[in-house]
Short mmCIF file of C-alpha atoms and ligand atoms in Angstrom, two decimals:
data_model
loop_
_atom_site.label_atom_id
_atom_site.label_comp_id
_atom_site.label_asym_id
_atom_site.label_seq_id
_atom_site.Cartn_x
_atom_site.Cartn_y
_atom_site.Cartn_z
CA MET A 1 16.59 2.88 -3.43
CA GLU A 2 19.30 0.41 -4.47
CA GLN A 3 20.03 -0.28 -0.80
CA LEU A 4 16.36 -0.89 -0.04
CA VAL A 5 15.86 -3.15 -3.05
CA SER A 6 18.95 -5.15 -2.16
CA LEU A 7 17.97 -5.47 1.53
CA CYS A 8 14.42 -6.46 0.58
CA LYS A 9 15.69 -9.28 -1.61
CA ARG A 10 18.54 -10.43 0.65
CA ARG A 11 16.33 -10.59 3.73
CA GLY A 12 13.25 -12.07 2.07
CA PHE A 13 10.88 -9.09 1.95
CA VAL A 14 10.41 -8.60 -1.80
CA PHE A 15 11.53 -10.69 -4.76
CA PRO A 16 11.38 -9.77 -8.44
CA SER A 17 8.69 -11.82 -10.13
CA SER A 18 9.60 -14.90 -12.21
CA GLU A 19 13.31 -14.34 -11.75
CA ILE A 20 14.31 -17.82 -12.91
CA TYR A 21 12.69 -16.98 -16.28
CA GLY A 22 14.56 -13.69 -16.54
CA GLY A 23 11.99 -11.64 -14.60
CA PHE A 24 8.63 -10.06 -15.34
CA ALA A 25 8.53 -6.26 -15.42
CA ALA A 26 6.59 -4.21 -12.90
CA ILE A 27 5.43 -7.20 -10.84
CA TYR A 28 6.90 -8.23 -7.47
CA ASP A 29 6.43 -11.10 -5.06
CA TYR A 30 6.54 -10.73 -1.30
CA GLY A 31 8.64 -13.17 0.69
CA HIS A 32 8.06 -14.30 4.30
CA TYR A 33 8.92 -11.00 6.03
CA GLY A 34 7.30 -8.95 3.27
CA ALA A 35 4.07 -10.91 3.64
CA LEU A 36 4.18 -10.44 7.43
CA LEU A 37 4.81 -6.69 7.12
CA LYS A 38 2.04 -6.34 4.56
CA ASN A 39 -0.34 -8.27 6.85
CA ASN A 40 0.49 -5.94 9.74
CA ILE A 41 -0.16 -2.79 7.66
CA ARG A 42 -3.38 -4.33 6.35
CA ASP A 43 -4.49 -5.22 9.91
CA ALA A 44 -3.69 -1.73 11.16
CA TRP A 45 -5.86 -0.22 8.41
CA TRP A 46 -8.72 -2.69 8.94
CA LYS A 47 -8.69 -2.09 12.71
CA HIS A 48 -8.98 1.68 12.27
CA MET A 49 -11.40 1.60 9.38
CA VAL A 50 -13.68 -1.33 10.27
CA GLN A 51 -13.03 -3.11 13.58
CA TRP A 52 -12.98 -0.01 15.77
CA ARG A 53 -15.95 1.69 14.11
CA GLU A 54 -19.65 0.97 14.06
CA ASP A 55 -20.39 2.75 10.78
CA ILE A 56 -18.20 0.82 8.34
CA LEU A 57 -18.92 -2.60 6.90
CA GLY A 58 -16.41 -4.88 5.25
CA LEU A 59 -16.46 -6.45 1.80
CA ASP A 60 -14.31 -8.83 -0.20
CA SER A 61 -15.54 -8.64 -3.77
CA ALA A 62 -14.11 -10.50 -6.76
CA ILE A 63 -11.47 -9.12 -9.09
CA PHE A 64 -13.62 -9.89 -12.14
CA MET A 65 -16.91 -8.08 -12.57
CA HIS A 66 -19.47 -7.65 -15.30
CA PRO A 67 -17.66 -5.75 -18.11
CA THR A 68 -20.35 -3.04 -18.19
CA THR A 69 -19.15 -2.00 -14.71
CA TRP A 70 -16.14 -0.32 -16.30
CA VAL A 71 -18.12 1.23 -19.11
CA ALA A 72 -20.47 2.80 -16.54
CA SER A 73 -17.56 4.04 -14.41
CA GLY A 74 -15.94 5.69 -17.42
CA HIS A 75 -12.80 3.54 -17.28
CA VAL A 76 -13.30 1.83 -20.65
CA GLY A 77 -13.74 5.19 -22.38
CA SER A 78 -11.10 7.25 -20.67
CA PHE A 79 -8.78 5.45 -18.25
CA ASP A 80 -5.76 6.28 -20.40
CA ASP A 81 -2.29 7.72 -20.07
CA PRO A 82 -0.42 9.41 -22.91
CA GLN A 83 2.42 7.19 -24.12
CA ILE A 84 5.56 8.12 -26.02
CA ASP A 85 8.23 5.69 -27.28
CA CYS A 86 11.92 6.04 -28.00
CA ARG A 87 12.57 4.36 -31.36
CA THR A 88 16.28 3.97 -30.51
CA CYS A 89 16.32 2.33 -27.05
CA LYS A 90 12.67 1.12 -27.19
CA ASN A 91 11.85 2.57 -23.76
CA ARG A 92 8.30 3.81 -23.14
CA PHE A 93 7.45 6.98 -21.22
CA ARG A 94 4.44 8.84 -19.90
CA ALA A 95 4.27 11.84 -22.25
CA ASP A 96 2.82 14.04 -19.48
CA HIS A 97 5.81 13.15 -17.27
CA VAL A 98 8.21 13.93 -20.14
CA LEU A 99 6.62 17.38 -20.52
CA GLU A 100 6.72 17.91 -16.76
CA SER A 101 10.49 17.23 -16.84
CA TYR A 102 10.70 20.30 -19.15
CA GLY A 103 8.66 22.32 -16.64
CA ILE A 104 5.44 22.05 -18.69
CA GLU A 105 2.31 21.24 -16.63
CA ALA A 106 0.54 18.39 -18.48
CA ASP A 107 -1.70 16.67 -15.91
CA LYS A 108 -5.06 15.64 -17.47
CA VAL A 109 -4.54 17.78 -20.59
CA PRO A 110 -5.90 16.61 -23.99
CA ILE A 111 -3.63 14.48 -26.17
CA GLU A 112 -3.66 17.22 -28.88
CA THR A 113 -2.15 19.71 -26.41
CA ILE A 114 0.48 17.17 -25.35
CA ASN A 115 1.45 16.56 -28.96
CA ALA A 116 1.57 20.29 -29.70
CA GLU A 117 3.95 20.81 -26.76
CA LEU A 118 6.10 17.83 -27.81
CA GLU A 119 6.24 19.21 -31.35
CA ARG A 120 7.36 22.59 -30.03
CA LEU A 121 10.16 20.96 -28.01
CA ARG A 122 11.12 18.87 -31.05
CA HIS A 123 11.25 22.00 -33.20
CA GLU A 124 13.48 23.70 -30.63
CA LYS A 125 15.70 20.57 -30.75
CA LYS A 126 15.20 20.09 -26.99
CA LEU A 127 13.19 16.86 -27.02
CA VAL A 128 15.49 13.93 -26.18
CA CYS A 129 15.00 10.44 -24.72
CA GLN A 130 15.61 10.56 -20.98
CA VAL A 131 17.36 7.17 -21.10
CA CYS A 132 19.58 7.16 -24.23
CA GLY A 133 19.55 10.80 -25.34
CA SER A 134 18.17 9.96 -28.81
CA LYS A 135 16.00 12.55 -30.58
CA ASP A 136 14.00 9.82 -32.33
CA LEU A 137 10.82 9.82 -30.24
CA THR A 138 7.31 9.02 -31.43
CA SER A 139 4.42 11.40 -30.94
CA ALA A 140 2.12 10.67 -27.98
CA LYS A 141 -0.87 8.33 -28.18
CA GLN A 142 -3.48 7.42 -25.60
CA PHE A 143 -2.82 4.06 -23.99
CA SER A 144 -5.57 2.32 -22.00
CA LEU A 145 -4.56 1.24 -18.51
CA MET A 146 -7.28 -1.42 -18.40
CA VAL A 147 -5.95 -4.99 -18.17
CA LYS A 148 -8.01 -7.42 -20.27
CA SER A 149 -8.73 -11.12 -20.09
CA ASN A 150 -10.91 -13.61 -21.94
CA LEU A 151 -12.38 -15.10 -18.74
CA GLY A 152 -15.35 -17.31 -19.58
CA SER A 153 -15.04 -16.61 -23.31
CA PRO A 154 -15.59 -19.48 -25.77
CA THR A 155 -12.92 -18.01 -28.09
CA ASN A 156 -9.29 -17.06 -27.75
CA GLU A 157 -9.94 -13.59 -29.15
CA LEU A 158 -9.86 -10.50 -26.98
CA SER A 159 -12.57 -8.68 -28.95
CA GLU A 160 -14.83 -5.95 -27.57
CA GLU A 161 -17.67 -8.49 -27.22
CA ASN A 162 -15.84 -11.05 -25.08
CA VAL A 163 -13.35 -8.95 -23.14
CA VAL A 164 -13.50 -9.03 -19.33
CA TYR A 165 -11.40 -6.56 -17.36
CA LEU A 166 -9.32 -7.08 -14.27
CA ARG A 167 -10.48 -4.35 -11.90
CA PRO A 168 -8.34 -1.20 -12.03
CA GLU A 169 -9.55 -0.16 -8.55
CA THR A 170 -11.29 -2.09 -5.79
CA CYS A 171 -14.09 0.42 -5.16
CA GLY A 172 -16.03 -0.87 -8.21
CA GLY A 173 -16.95 -3.95 -6.18
CA ILE A 174 -18.24 -1.75 -3.36
CA TYR A 175 -20.63 0.15 -5.67
CA LEU A 176 -21.96 -3.10 -7.13
CA GLN A 177 -22.54 -4.61 -3.69
CA TYR A 178 -24.06 -1.45 -2.19
CA LYS A 179 -27.60 -2.71 -2.85
CA ASN A 180 -27.03 -6.22 -1.48
CA THR A 181 -25.34 -4.77 1.58
CA MET A 182 -28.28 -2.42 2.17
CA ASP A 183 -30.76 -5.27 1.72
CA ALA A 184 -28.88 -7.70 3.95
CA LEU A 185 -27.55 -5.49 6.73
CA HIS A 186 -29.86 -2.42 6.60
CA PRO A 187 -27.28 0.19 7.55
CA LYS A 188 -28.53 3.75 7.96
CA LEU A 189 -26.79 6.62 6.21
CA PRO A 190 -24.15 7.82 6.70
CA PHE A 191 -22.15 4.60 6.59
CA GLY A 192 -19.13 3.22 4.80
CA MET A 193 -17.99 0.08 3.06
CA ALA A 194 -14.35 -0.93 3.09
CA GLN A 195 -12.34 -3.50 1.23
CA ILE A 196 -8.79 -4.58 0.60
CA GLY A 197 -7.78 -6.34 -2.58
CA LYS A 198 -5.78 -6.56 -5.76
CA ALA A 199 -6.09 -4.08 -8.60
CA PHE A 200 -4.43 -4.11 -12.01
CA ARG A 201 -3.31 -1.31 -14.31
CA ASN A 202 -1.29 -1.46 -17.51
CA GLU A 203 1.06 1.27 -16.27
CA ILE A 204 3.21 2.63 -19.11
CA VAL A 205 6.19 3.15 -16.84
CA ALA A 206 6.78 1.19 -13.67
CA ARG A 207 10.36 1.72 -12.58
CA GLN A 208 10.13 2.66 -8.94
CA PHE A 209 10.27 -0.74 -7.25
CA VAL A 210 6.91 -1.46 -5.56
CA PHE A 211 5.77 2.18 -5.72
CA ARG A 212 4.14 1.80 -9.14
CA THR A 213 3.42 -1.72 -10.35
CA ARG A 214 0.96 -3.29 -12.75
CA GLU A 215 -0.52 -5.56 -10.06
CA PHE A 216 -0.99 -3.94 -6.65
CA GLU A 217 -3.22 -3.91 -3.60
CA GLN A 218 -5.61 -1.16 -2.60
CA MET A 219 -7.36 -0.48 0.69
CA GLU A 220 -10.43 1.59 -0.10
CA MET A 221 -13.42 2.91 1.82
CA GLN A 222 -16.52 4.51 0.33
CA TYR A 223 -18.61 6.59 2.75
CA PHE A 224 -22.24 6.95 1.62
CA HIS A 225 -24.10 10.04 2.82
CA HIS A 226 -26.64 12.76 2.13
CA PRO A 227 -25.13 15.48 -0.12
CA SER A 228 -25.65 18.13 2.56
CA MET A 229 -23.02 16.36 4.67
CA THR A 230 -20.24 16.16 2.08
CA LYS A 231 -18.20 19.13 3.21
CA ALA A 232 -18.11 18.18 6.90
CA LEU A 233 -17.52 14.50 6.18
CA TYR A 234 -14.78 15.24 3.72
CA GLU A 235 -12.83 17.26 6.29
CA ASN A 236 -13.57 14.63 8.91
CA TRP A 237 -12.15 11.87 6.72
CA ARG A 238 -9.06 13.90 5.93
CA ALA A 239 -8.46 14.35 9.66
CA THR A 240 -9.18 10.68 10.39
CA ARG A 241 -6.75 9.44 7.78
CA TRP A 242 -4.05 11.88 8.94
CA GLU A 243 -4.43 10.56 12.48
CA TRP A 244 -3.98 7.00 11.20
CA TYR A 245 -0.53 7.83 9.83
CA LYS A 246 0.40 9.27 13.21
CA ALA A 247 -1.00 6.18 14.96
CA ILE A 248 1.19 3.83 12.90
CA GLY A 249 4.27 5.86 13.74
CA VAL A 250 4.76 8.18 10.74
CA PRO A 251 6.20 11.53 11.91
CA GLU A 252 3.98 14.42 10.78
CA GLN A 253 6.88 16.20 9.09
CA LYS A 254 7.26 13.23 6.71
CA ILE A 255 3.76 13.64 5.24
CA ARG A 256 1.84 16.49 3.65
CA TRP A 257 -1.38 17.21 1.78
CA HIS A 258 -1.49 17.88 -1.94
CA LYS A 259 -4.71 19.50 -3.15
CA HIS A 260 -5.77 18.60 -6.69
CA GLU A 261 -6.59 21.69 -8.71
CA LYS A 262 -7.71 19.70 -11.75
CA LEU A 263 -10.57 17.44 -10.74
CA ALA A 264 -12.45 14.66 -12.48
CA HIS A 265 -15.74 16.15 -13.72
CA TYR A 266 -17.78 14.43 -10.99
CA ALA A 267 -15.45 15.28 -8.07
CA SER A 268 -15.82 18.33 -5.85
CA GLU A 269 -12.63 17.81 -3.80
CA ALA A 270 -9.51 15.67 -4.04
CA HIS A 271 -6.46 15.66 -1.80
CA ASP A 272 -3.52 13.28 -1.70
CA ILE A 273 -1.46 12.38 1.31
CA GLU A 274 2.15 12.45 0.14
CA TYR A 275 5.07 10.88 1.97
CA ASN A 276 8.61 12.20 1.68
CA PHE A 277 10.43 9.12 0.34
CA ALA A 278 14.20 9.24 0.93
CA SER A 279 14.42 6.35 -1.54
CA LEU A 280 12.47 8.18 -4.29
CA GLY A 281 13.95 11.60 -3.66
CA GLY A 282 10.90 13.49 -2.43
CA PHE A 283 7.20 13.65 -1.68
CA LYS A 284 5.03 11.14 -3.59
CA GLU A 285 1.36 10.23 -3.37
CA ILE A 286 0.37 7.34 -1.14
CA GLU A 287 -3.31 7.97 -0.50
CA GLY A 288 -6.19 9.90 -2.01
CA VAL A 289 -9.26 11.34 -0.25
CA HIS A 290 -11.93 12.19 -2.80
CA ALA A 291 -15.44 13.65 -2.74
CA ARG A 292 -17.04 11.78 -5.65
CA GLY A 293 -20.60 13.14 -5.51
CA ASP A 294 -23.28 10.68 -6.64
CA TRP A 295 -21.38 9.78 -9.83
CA ASP A 296 -20.70 6.15 -8.99
CA LEU A 297 -24.12 5.02 -7.79
CA ALA A 298 -25.92 7.17 -10.37
CA GLN A 299 -23.87 5.71 -13.24
CA HIS A 300 -24.35 2.11 -12.08
CA ALA A 301 -28.07 2.74 -11.57
CA LYS A 302 -28.27 4.14 -15.12
CA PHE A 303 -26.35 1.31 -16.79
CA SER A 304 -27.84 -1.57 -14.77
CA GLY A 305 -31.38 -0.32 -14.31
CA ALA A 306 -31.18 -1.09 -10.57
CA ASP A 307 -32.61 1.35 -8.07
CA LEU A 308 -29.65 2.50 -5.96
CA SER A 309 -31.47 5.37 -4.25
CA TYR A 310 -31.91 5.69 -0.50
CA PHE A 311 -35.07 6.64 1.36
CA GLU A 312 -34.52 8.75 4.45
CA GLU A 313 -37.34 7.89 6.85
CA THR A 314 -37.01 11.00 8.98
CA THR A 315 -37.24 13.53 6.12
CA LYS A 316 -39.17 11.29 3.68
CA GLU A 317 -36.55 12.19 1.08
CA ARG A 318 -35.35 9.82 -1.64
CA PHE A 319 -31.90 10.47 -3.12
CA VAL A 320 -28.85 8.76 -4.57
CA PRO A 321 -26.17 8.73 -1.83
CA HIS A 322 -23.03 10.77 -2.34
CA ILE A 323 -19.61 9.33 -1.58
CA VAL A 324 -16.44 10.39 0.16
CA GLU A 325 -13.68 7.94 -0.64
CA THR A 326 -10.37 7.14 1.01
CA SER A 327 -8.05 5.08 -1.17
CA VAL A 328 -4.55 3.94 -0.33
CA GLY A 329 -2.08 1.58 -1.98
CA LEU A 330 -0.85 -1.14 0.36
CA ASN A 331 2.36 -1.60 -1.62
CA ARG A 332 3.11 2.12 -1.36
CA LEU A 333 2.53 1.97 2.39
CA PHE A 334 4.86 -1.03 2.48
CA LEU A 335 7.58 0.98 0.72
CA MET A 336 6.88 3.92 3.03
CA CYS A 337 7.36 1.69 6.09
CA ILE A 338 10.67 0.30 4.83
CA ASP A 339 11.83 3.77 3.73
CA LEU A 340 10.95 5.22 7.13
CA ALA A 341 12.48 2.34 9.10
CA TYR A 342 15.75 2.05 7.17
CA THR A 343 18.60 3.26 9.37
CA GLU A 344 22.35 2.98 9.13
CA GLU A 345 24.36 3.48 12.31
CA ASP A 346 28.05 3.44 13.02
CA VAL A 347 28.76 0.90 15.75
CA ASP A 348 32.44 0.55 16.70
CA GLY A 349 33.53 1.51 13.18
CA GLU A 350 31.07 -0.87 11.50
CA THR A 351 27.80 0.01 9.80
CA ARG A 352 24.74 -1.43 11.51
CA VAL A 353 21.72 -1.61 9.19
CA VAL A 354 18.51 -1.71 11.17
CA LEU A 355 14.86 -1.45 10.17
CA LYS A 356 13.35 0.56 13.03
CA PHE A 357 9.75 -0.41 12.36
CA PRO A 358 7.11 0.75 14.83
CA HIS A 359 6.56 -2.35 16.99
CA ALA A 360 3.03 -2.90 15.70
CA LEU A 361 4.27 -3.23 12.13
CA ALA A 362 7.46 -5.22 12.73
CA PRO A 363 7.14 -8.57 10.90
CA VAL A 364 8.68 -10.49 13.83
CA LYS A 365 8.25 -9.17 17.36
CA VAL A 366 10.67 -11.40 19.28
CA ALA A 367 13.60 -13.66 18.36
CA VAL A 368 14.86 -16.36 20.72
CA PHE A 369 18.42 -17.71 20.63
CA PRO A 370 20.30 -20.37 22.53
CA LEU A 371 23.77 -18.93 23.25
CA LEU A 372 25.38 -21.99 21.67
CA LYS A 373 23.91 -24.32 19.11
CA ASN A 374 25.88 -27.37 20.26
CA LYS A 375 24.74 -27.32 23.90
CA PRO A 376 21.50 -29.35 23.98
CA GLU A 377 20.52 -28.05 27.42
CA LEU A 378 20.56 -24.45 26.07
CA VAL A 379 18.75 -25.42 22.87
CA VAL A 380 15.98 -27.25 24.76
CA GLN A 381 15.47 -24.34 27.16
CA ALA A 382 15.51 -21.78 24.31
CA ARG A 383 12.99 -23.80 22.31
CA ASN A 384 10.72 -23.98 25.39
CA VAL A 385 10.87 -20.19 25.71
CA TYR A 386 10.18 -19.80 21.97
CA VAL A 387 7.20 -22.21 21.98
CA ASP A 388 5.76 -20.37 24.98
CA LEU A 389 6.18 -16.90 23.47
CA ARG A 390 4.94 -17.72 19.98
CA LYS A 391 1.45 -18.30 21.36
CA GLN A 392 1.30 -14.53 21.92
CA PHE A 393 3.84 -12.89 19.63
CA LEU A 394 5.18 -13.53 16.17
CA CYS A 395 8.47 -15.17 17.19
CA GLU A 396 11.50 -16.65 15.56
CA PHE A 397 13.96 -19.25 16.83
CA ASP A 398 17.49 -18.80 15.52
CA ASP A 399 20.59 -20.83 16.30
CA HIS A 400 22.61 -20.09 13.13
CA GLY A 401 26.04 -18.48 13.40
CA ASN A 402 27.26 -16.52 16.38
CA ILE A 403 25.14 -14.16 18.49
CA GLY A 404 26.53 -11.09 16.69
CA LYS A 405 25.39 -12.41 13.33
CA ARG A 406 21.97 -13.29 14.72
CA TYR A 407 21.55 -9.76 16.10
CA ARG A 408 22.59 -8.31 12.73
CA ARG A 409 20.04 -10.47 10.92
CA GLN A 410 17.23 -9.55 13.33
CA ASP A 411 18.18 -5.85 13.08
CA GLU A 412 17.86 -6.07 9.31
CA ILE A 413 14.36 -7.50 9.53
CA GLY A 414 13.43 -5.05 12.28
CA THR A 415 12.76 -7.42 15.24
CA PRO A 416 12.24 -5.22 18.34
CA PHE A 417 13.49 -7.74 20.94
CA CYS A 418 16.02 -10.60 20.95
CA ILE A 419 16.17 -13.05 23.83
CA THR A 420 19.22 -15.15 24.60
CA VAL A 421 19.17 -18.27 26.72
CA ASP A 422 22.62 -18.81 28.25
CA PHE A 423 24.21 -20.90 30.99
CA ASP A 424 22.91 -18.57 33.72
CA THR A 425 19.39 -19.27 32.52
CA LEU A 426 19.82 -22.89 33.55
CA THR A 427 20.53 -21.91 37.14
CA ASP A 428 18.75 -18.58 37.79
CA GLN A 429 15.86 -18.84 35.26
CA THR A 430 16.64 -15.44 33.70
CA VAL A 431 17.34 -14.51 30.08
CA THR A 432 18.98 -11.58 28.30
CA VAL A 433 16.59 -9.30 26.44
CA ARG A 434 18.22 -7.00 23.89
CA ASP A 435 16.40 -3.91 22.59
CA ARG A 436 16.75 -3.36 18.81
CA ASP A 437 16.92 0.44 18.97
CA THR A 438 19.13 1.05 22.01
CA MET A 439 21.01 -2.28 21.78
CA LYS A 440 20.81 -2.28 25.59
CA GLN A 441 20.49 -5.67 27.31
CA GLU A 442 18.57 -6.53 30.45
CA ARG A 443 18.28 -9.71 32.53
CA ILE A 444 14.65 -10.66 32.90
CA ALA A 445 13.19 -13.56 34.88
CA LEU A 446 11.51 -16.15 32.69
CA SER A 447 8.40 -15.89 34.86
CA GLU A 448 8.24 -12.13 34.03
CA LEU A 449 9.08 -12.39 30.34
CA ILE A 450 5.59 -12.26 28.84
CA SER A 451 4.43 -9.33 30.96
CA TYR A 452 7.76 -7.54 30.28
CA LEU A 453 7.27 -7.92 26.52
CA ASN A 454 3.63 -6.93 26.73
CA GLN A 455 4.67 -3.75 28.51
CA LYS A 456 7.55 -2.94 26.20
CA LEU A 457 5.91 -3.73 22.87
CA CYS A 458 3.91 -0.71 21.70
CA LEU A 459 1.13 -2.36 19.74
CA LEU A 460 -1.82 -0.56 18.18
CA SER A 461 -4.55 0.74 20.43
N1 GAP B 501 -10.62 4.57 -6.34
C1 GAP B 501 -9.76 5.68 -6.47
C2 GAP B 501 -8.44 5.33 -6.98
O1 GAP B 501 -8.17 4.22 -7.36
P1 GAP B 501 -6.09 6.34 -7.47
O2 GAP B 501 -5.50 7.67 -7.09
O3 GAP B 501 -6.05 5.95 -8.90
O4 GAP B 501 -7.58 6.38 -6.92
C3 GAP B 501 -5.46 5.23 -5.20
O5 GAP B 501 -5.40 5.21 -6.61
C4 GAP B 501 -4.16 4.73 -4.61
O6 GAP B 501 -3.83 3.45 -5.16
C5 GAP B 501 -2.95 5.62 -4.91
O7 GAP B 501 -2.87 6.69 -4.00
C6 GAP B 501 -1.81 4.63 -4.76
O8 GAP B 501 -1.46 4.50 -3.40
C7 GAP B 501 -2.42 3.31 -5.24
N2 GAP B 501 -2.00 3.03 -6.62
C8 GAP B 501 -2.56 3.48 -7.76
N3 GAP B 501 -1.91 3.01 -8.84
C9 GAP B 501 -0.90 2.22 -8.37
C10 GAP B 501 0.12 1.44 -8.98
N4 GAP B 501 0.22 1.34 -10.29
N5 GAP B 501 0.98 0.77 -8.18
C11 GAP B 501 0.88 0.85 -6.83
N6 GAP B 501 -0.07 1.56 -6.20
C12 GAP B 501 -0.95 2.25 -6.95
#
């Protein structure tokens, strides 16, 4: 993980937030290459989930919504994690995770049970702070993950009456715009709505780089259907999402399904896709596929008074649509991509660090270099090649340092192809194309360059 964090900062993928003010915990900013990589992952998801389908509509709803939204969804009442503090080093922990580190299963158990287990460990003199070893730990208390603001409030207070929440998941916007979408676009069931956007959670512990942060991005899809179709659709969506990971270049042995045994009261099925992070030491959740029943629309219908039922013309049946949801964290996919791509190779006794991104996800597809910076004829020709290529591919022009250093830099940002304009180019109109993964070089005619790259670059299809 240290190597990834350091590479991400050094090469402009991810920066700690507000560093000049001493930093801001559990928030990260994405630099140039990070933003490009994130865009490519986002595009790959949108293509599969919206652009290449006829049954899914897009949405971009606001982060702020009517506060009753989160009362209806159950978040205000129960979107909590159990928190425990070390009085000595002042670190905070998830009490369920602390218990799990002692081999005690504590997922979704009542706070009383958690405290009873903690008390037992304390009595047996086993309970110690995982950071400083102190035995002076508080008992567990429920801590709400909802992030609050006073948006639009005439007072500075954050009281129950004027509090407005930052959404803890993006799907809330989809439920609230279900009716408008039906009225405007008249889709027939089954159909889905997809959106990508920021979500906010007051995570108690966020120490795993961009894996768990307090501000993050979700890509969610809600598939509305008749309840009789849930089982088939659920399996279909699991298969579809699995195929997507394969399509973006994730080897099947790096991912697995985790079936949830303890379900939210409204859910009939929940599975996570977990990725085996080398940087986090094992399989961790990246995506959830959930069968949510009619909970969401029924709750919003109840609290708002709006009619969110659907009338099926063919059967003359009126019902509240059920939902199968797919929900993935963009930042977790980002970390997965870097984790998967990170490679160290021994080249002539030196370590070559290379991010072997699948071509479709690589932030920069092609880099163009003049062999020498101080030869204007090479620079002009190289810039012409660059300007020509950048119309089609995300390209970079680089004339800093020697060629070896430029290759090393492009390897570290994962650029699949580097093109060098040299003195031969001026006479025979060919350039050297170097492949990131094999490091092999080929001479290619300038007139063939675009079709060569189009053939070689494996982009999404
Ligand atoms: N609408 C369902 C939902 O939000 P979730 O399991 O709470 O389900 C879905 O979240 C996905 O969002 C997770 O699988 C994860 O990828 C991402 N996610 C959740 N909390 C996160 C956090 N604090 N930081 C980064 N990603 C997070």
